[in-house]
XYZ file of C-alpha atoms in Angstrom:
360
model
C -53.110 -17.232 -1.855
C -53.702 -16.650 -5.960
C -51.643 -15.769 -8.701
C -51.951 -11.869 -9.174
C -51.164 -12.042 -12.981
C -54.101 -12.359 -15.251
C -55.426 -11.004 -18.596
C -58.656 -8.890 -18.806
C -59.879 -11.338 -21.370
C -59.688 -14.355 -19.246
C -61.182 -12.780 -16.315
C -64.279 -11.734 -18.384
C -64.685 -15.238 -19.900
C -64.219 -16.916 -16.695
C -66.530 -14.591 -15.004
C -69.100 -14.872 -17.384
C -69.075 -18.634 -16.941
C -69.564 -18.440 -13.408
C -72.429 -15.799 -14.040
C -73.937 -18.408 -16.424
C -73.475 -21.354 -13.810
C -70.925 -22.909 -16.347
C -67.280 -24.166 -15.965
C -64.627 -24.021 -18.579
C -64.146 -27.734 -17.985
C -68.075 -28.575 -18.361
C -68.622 -29.308 -14.794
C -71.631 -28.286 -12.861
C -71.001 -25.659 -9.574
C -71.291 -28.431 -7.033
C -69.018 -30.979 -9.320
C -65.789 -32.324 -8.386
C -63.177 -33.568 -10.878
C -62.580 -37.335 -10.969
C -59.940 -38.731 -8.728
C -57.451 -41.485 -9.434
C -55.709 -43.269 -7.123
C -52.704 -45.618 -8.122
C -50.579 -47.490 -5.369
C -47.368 -48.769 -6.181
C -44.744 -51.674 -5.033
C -43.676 -50.057 -1.889
C -46.226 -50.123 1.137
C -47.447 -45.886 1.579
C -46.350 -45.237 -1.998
C -49.367 -43.531 -3.782
C -49.916 -41.380 -6.655
C -53.279 -39.252 -6.881
C -54.961 -37.281 -9.690
C -57.421 -35.223 -9.154
C -58.408 -33.962 -12.757
C -54.556 -32.757 -14.030
C -53.312 -32.078 -10.525
C -50.904 -34.670 -9.609
C -49.567 -35.597 -6.244
C -47.458 -38.407 -5.255
C -46.801 -39.607 -1.529
C -44.400 -41.561 0.293
C -44.605 -42.889 4.119
C -41.679 -43.947 5.648
C -41.267 -44.666 9.475
C -38.015 -44.267 11.874
C -37.504 -45.045 15.574
C -36.992 -42.183 17.750
C -37.490 -40.777 21.297
C -40.942 -39.455 22.211
C -41.630 -36.399 23.898
C -41.434 -35.922 27.622
C -44.702 -34.662 28.111
C -46.326 -37.668 25.757
C -44.088 -40.667 26.636
C -46.576 -43.069 25.080
C -47.228 -41.526 21.630
C -45.486 -41.688 18.521
C -45.097 -38.771 15.936
C -46.716 -37.937 12.553
C -45.332 -35.315 10.026
C -46.305 -34.089 6.983
C -43.798 -32.468 4.263
C -44.843 -30.749 1.292
C -42.657 -30.102 -1.686
C -43.581 -27.903 -4.408
C -40.131 -27.221 -5.842
C -41.019 -29.133 -9.492
C -43.820 -26.687 -10.037
C -42.637 -23.083 -9.162
C -45.483 -20.452 -9.399
C -44.000 -18.049 -11.982
C -46.303 -15.342 -11.152
C -45.505 -15.489 -7.686
C -42.514 -13.874 -6.015
C -39.965 -16.244 -4.129
C -40.976 -15.074 -0.618
C -44.852 -15.377 -1.533
C -44.418 -18.776 -3.255
C -42.673 -20.124 0.173
C -45.572 -18.822 2.042
C -47.969 -20.378 -0.119
C -46.316 -23.921 0.384
C -46.239 -23.116 4.459
C -49.684 -22.282 4.461
C -50.911 -25.471 2.649
C -48.632 -27.397 4.923
C -50.140 -25.875 7.816
C -53.733 -27.005 6.872
C -52.419 -30.257 6.076
C -50.754 -30.828 9.296
C -53.833 -29.905 11.523
C -55.969 -31.844 9.445
C -53.843 -34.983 9.988
C -52.049 -34.593 13.012
C -54.217 -32.242 15.242
C -57.429 -34.229 14.271
C -56.233 -37.129 16.118
C -57.072 -39.426 12.867
C -54.146 -41.730 13.824
C -54.348 -43.652 17.155
C -50.680 -42.090 18.229
C -50.105 -44.667 21.287
C -50.284 -47.515 18.669
C -47.112 -46.215 17.927
C -45.110 -46.621 21.105
C -42.676 -49.544 21.137
C -41.088 -48.958 24.664
C -43.052 -46.352 27.050
C -40.785 -43.272 27.398
C -37.797 -44.690 25.373
C -38.748 -45.369 21.703
C -41.749 -44.656 19.343
C -42.417 -44.946 15.708
C -42.138 -41.404 13.752
C -44.137 -41.527 10.771
C -43.099 -39.151 7.917
C -45.205 -38.321 4.761
C -43.569 -36.919 1.912
C -45.831 -34.913 -0.305
C -44.407 -34.088 -4.131
C -46.551 -31.589 -6.456
C -45.754 -32.848 -9.924
C -48.474 -30.991 -11.991
C -50.652 -27.856 -10.509
C -54.135 -27.393 -12.198
C -55.702 -25.995 -9.365
C -57.023 -27.111 -6.005
C -53.444 -28.891 -4.735
C -55.068 -28.588 -0.889
C -57.717 -31.202 -1.597
C -55.538 -33.532 -4.023
C -52.576 -33.722 -1.280
C -54.856 -34.563 1.328
C -56.324 -37.251 -0.061
C -52.822 -38.374 -0.966
C -51.889 -38.519 2.443
C -54.892 -40.320 3.860
C -54.144 -43.008 0.920
C -50.752 -43.334 1.926
C -51.181 -43.647 5.734
C -53.893 -46.327 5.127
C -52.128 -48.496 2.588
C -48.863 -48.097 4.747
C -47.548 -51.177 7.044
C -45.359 -51.279 10.016
C -43.207 -53.985 10.807
C -43.851 -56.110 14.082
C -41.620 -55.179 17.027
C -41.046 -56.625 20.365
C -38.912 -55.535 23.246
C -36.990 -58.063 25.854
C -34.774 -56.189 27.903
C -31.970 -54.654 25.633
C -32.935 -56.556 22.753
C -35.186 -54.891 20.176
C -37.066 -57.616 17.625
C -37.962 -56.649 14.563
C -39.640 -59.200 12.403
C -39.444 -59.076 8.271
C -42.626 -59.232 6.532
C -41.346 -63.177 5.506
C -41.564 -63.902 9.872
C -44.729 -61.982 10.527
C -47.422 -60.157 8.792
C -46.964 -56.141 9.032
C -49.848 -54.521 10.596
C -51.499 -51.361 9.169
C -51.555 -48.191 11.126
C -54.605 -47.764 13.282
C -56.645 -45.013 11.563
C -59.590 -44.010 13.521
C -61.257 -41.484 10.827
C -60.586 -40.094 7.460
C -60.723 -36.244 7.553
C -60.981 -35.163 4.127
C -60.580 -31.689 3.005
C -63.327 -29.823 0.583
C -62.465 -26.566 -0.747
C -64.790 -23.809 -2.093
C -64.237 -21.048 -4.260
C -66.405 -17.636 -3.777
C -66.981 -15.055 -6.820
C -68.345 -11.724 -7.344
C -68.670 -10.567 -3.742
C -69.515 -13.909 -2.659
C -72.847 -14.521 -4.721
C -71.211 -17.501 -6.346
C -69.918 -20.602 -5.131
C -67.956 -23.305 -6.876
C -66.372 -26.621 -5.648
C -63.007 -27.738 -6.090
C -61.578 -25.139 -8.324
C -59.109 -25.251 -11.068
C -56.051 -23.023 -11.690
C -58.047 -20.234 -14.027
C -60.839 -20.050 -11.194
C -58.157 -19.931 -8.388
C -56.726 -16.885 -9.795
C -60.005 -15.115 -9.775
C -61.895 -16.214 -6.743
C -62.511 -13.480 -4.009
C -61.942 -15.740 -1.165
C -62.278 -19.383 -0.386
C -63.363 -21.640 2.622
C -61.485 -25.078 3.239
C -63.606 -27.398 5.268
C -61.955 -30.795 6.653
C -64.727 -33.460 7.809
C -64.944 -37.228 8.427
C -67.834 -39.831 7.919
C -69.200 -39.020 11.402
C -69.827 -35.357 10.236
C -67.495 -33.943 12.615
C -65.659 -30.930 11.599
C -61.920 -31.501 11.789
C -60.914 -27.767 10.559
C -62.143 -24.679 8.899
C -59.713 -22.170 7.015
C -60.734 -19.282 5.220
C -58.754 -17.034 2.983
C -59.624 -13.646 1.152
C -61.053 -10.397 1.877
C -64.473 -11.534 1.713
C -67.215 -11.964 4.340
C -69.785 -14.912 4.263
C -73.084 -15.385 6.057
C -74.008 -18.206 8.346
C -76.044 -19.594 5.591
C -73.468 -20.057 2.692
C -70.994 -22.031 5.416
C -74.209 -24.340 6.226
C -74.429 -24.956 2.461
C -70.701 -25.790 2.211
C -70.819 -28.330 5.084
C -73.879 -30.111 3.223
C -71.925 -30.383 -0.048
C -68.521 -31.414 1.516
C -70.325 -33.751 3.935
C -71.537 -35.572 0.607
C -68.241 -35.694 -0.970
C -66.298 -37.030 2.298
C -68.562 -40.112 2.190
C -68.084 -40.402 -1.304
C -64.204 -40.307 -1.089
C -64.289 -42.331 2.193
C -65.574 -45.420 0.523
C -63.179 -44.771 -2.251
C -60.386 -44.928 -0.050
C -61.151 -48.083 1.761
C -62.392 -50.193 -1.359
C -59.020 -49.382 -3.223
C -56.938 -50.396 -0.595
C -58.689 -53.276 0.374
C -58.804 -54.182 -3.389
C -54.861 -53.727 -3.552
C -54.262 -56.008 -0.757
C -56.684 -58.918 -1.610
C -54.114 -59.365 -5.129
C -51.259 -60.207 -2.918
C -50.379 -63.710 -2.226
C -50.402 -64.793 1.568
C -47.044 -64.657 3.189
C -45.754 -67.445 4.690
C -43.971 -66.983 8.136
C -40.796 -68.353 9.678
C -38.917 -68.538 12.530
C -38.401 -65.070 14.400
C -35.148 -63.607 14.946
C -33.422 -61.253 17.142
C -32.164 -57.980 15.884
C -30.059 -55.233 17.750
C -28.839 -52.155 16.770
C -25.260 -51.460 16.236
C -24.292 -47.871 17.461
C -20.620 -48.252 16.041
C -21.291 -49.188 12.485
C -24.776 -48.753 11.674
C -23.950 -49.178 7.738
C -22.087 -52.432 8.234
C -24.547 -53.821 10.269
C -25.677 -56.371 7.381
C -22.097 -57.749 7.323
C -21.901 -59.363 10.935
C -21.200 -62.975 11.366
C -24.362 -65.413 11.178
C -24.258 -68.551 13.254
C -26.071 -71.520 12.142
C -25.888 -73.550 14.966
C -29.198 -75.660 15.666
C -29.285 -73.558 19.161
C -29.157 -70.008 17.613
C -31.970 -68.288 15.609
C -32.063 -67.299 12.259
C -30.774 -64.192 11.385
C -33.264 -61.793 9.972
C -31.349 -60.800 6.866
C -29.623 -63.784 5.198
C -27.320 -63.266 1.905
C -30.199 -65.650 -0.159
C -33.203 -63.409 0.944
C -33.469 -60.247 -0.668
C -35.167 -57.553 2.031
C -38.532 -57.089 1.773
C -40.278 -53.739 0.769
C -40.782 -52.748 4.170
C -37.492 -53.583 5.541
C -35.941 -51.392 2.656
C -38.123 -48.443 3.438
C -37.596 -48.592 7.461
C -34.391 -47.189 8.589
C -33.955 -49.423 11.731
C -30.256 -49.211 11.343
C -29.551 -45.998 10.783
C -30.182 -44.223 14.066
C -27.257 -42.520 15.306
C -29.433 -40.678 18.114
C -30.206 -43.944 19.516
C -26.533 -44.000 21.289
C -28.010 -41.772 24.283
C -31.095 -44.081 24.623
C -31.264 -47.098 26.874
C -34.243 -49.413 26.538
C -34.241 -50.523 30.131
C -32.247 -49.673 33.143
C -30.617 -53.199 32.873
C -27.977 -51.118 30.500
C -26.300 -48.661 32.732
C -24.015 -47.415 29.699
C -26.954 -46.205 27.747
C -26.183 -47.699 24.694
C -27.913 -50.603 22.985
C -26.135 -53.914 22.172
C -24.416 -54.822 18.609
C -26.577 -56.667 15.796
C -25.789 -60.236 16.492
C -27.959 -63.490 16.875
C -28.446 -64.239 20.341
C -28.389 -68.097 21.303
C -31.155 -69.565 22.714
C -31.286 -72.936 24.170
C -34.055 -75.092 22.472
C -34.746 -77.164 25.597
C -35.174 -74.282 28.016
């Protein structure tokens, strides 16, 4: 969907440049804008710029109940927010329709392409699974929000780390980053999206259109592809009929860009974690979820006897970045769940450290 208002002089200038196979930003017709990826302190928090288009992404996780049809699979959701940069030339309902269209394409690229092993997000089959959510916020729109948001989503997922969790009866053991190193999500492939714009009855094709070109394009084709040359999704828009040869040319160009961006994402994440200092691990602790008072669960008494485990959060140890990002102690919906059949009341135990005998 494109903005409707455009001056005649601007239209003539842009179309004349396209006929001469030139672009206003001095790029060639098959050249994309530079991509800048910047990771922040929190795992899964990334800032991506495509030219001057700026999108930030934040991955988060929570424990939820799985679907009945897929009892051993977790959840992945994508939410796009464009309230910071309203499209002034579009009416309100058209703006919402535009956001829903982009969010639907991102959902299909990430969730329906099976790029994440959802079974690896299972904690206890049929009872508890991880639910991953990626929040995207568009800070600046200079064209091609879709590709920029897609790169930000993949970077956020690849950069994110899940805490280690183990289940023993009715007890849930959640290990902090000090106790055990968090593990990355199991990413099977990178479905990278590449957008092509068509002008003058489809006779001219441009890759990665900027905002001025988006307003004047007759139609577009969005191709999502991975490094194995597998098509993860194709979306078309506009009132323009295309030939098969045009789609084949777009697929070849998209594959070259996919290989380049896949290597780039892998390398920047690898370089980021190489700079981190190694984490020393201490004795694991038992963490249980409190249904009565989740917010005050950190205020429980801590026993320091020799036969008891060390509690996860101590007063002298500040919560890690991952602990502050995971809402394990704010799950009111878990009061209807039971981890095992040994808990007939359907509730999960209070947050407390359970004594263990070292001799046993």
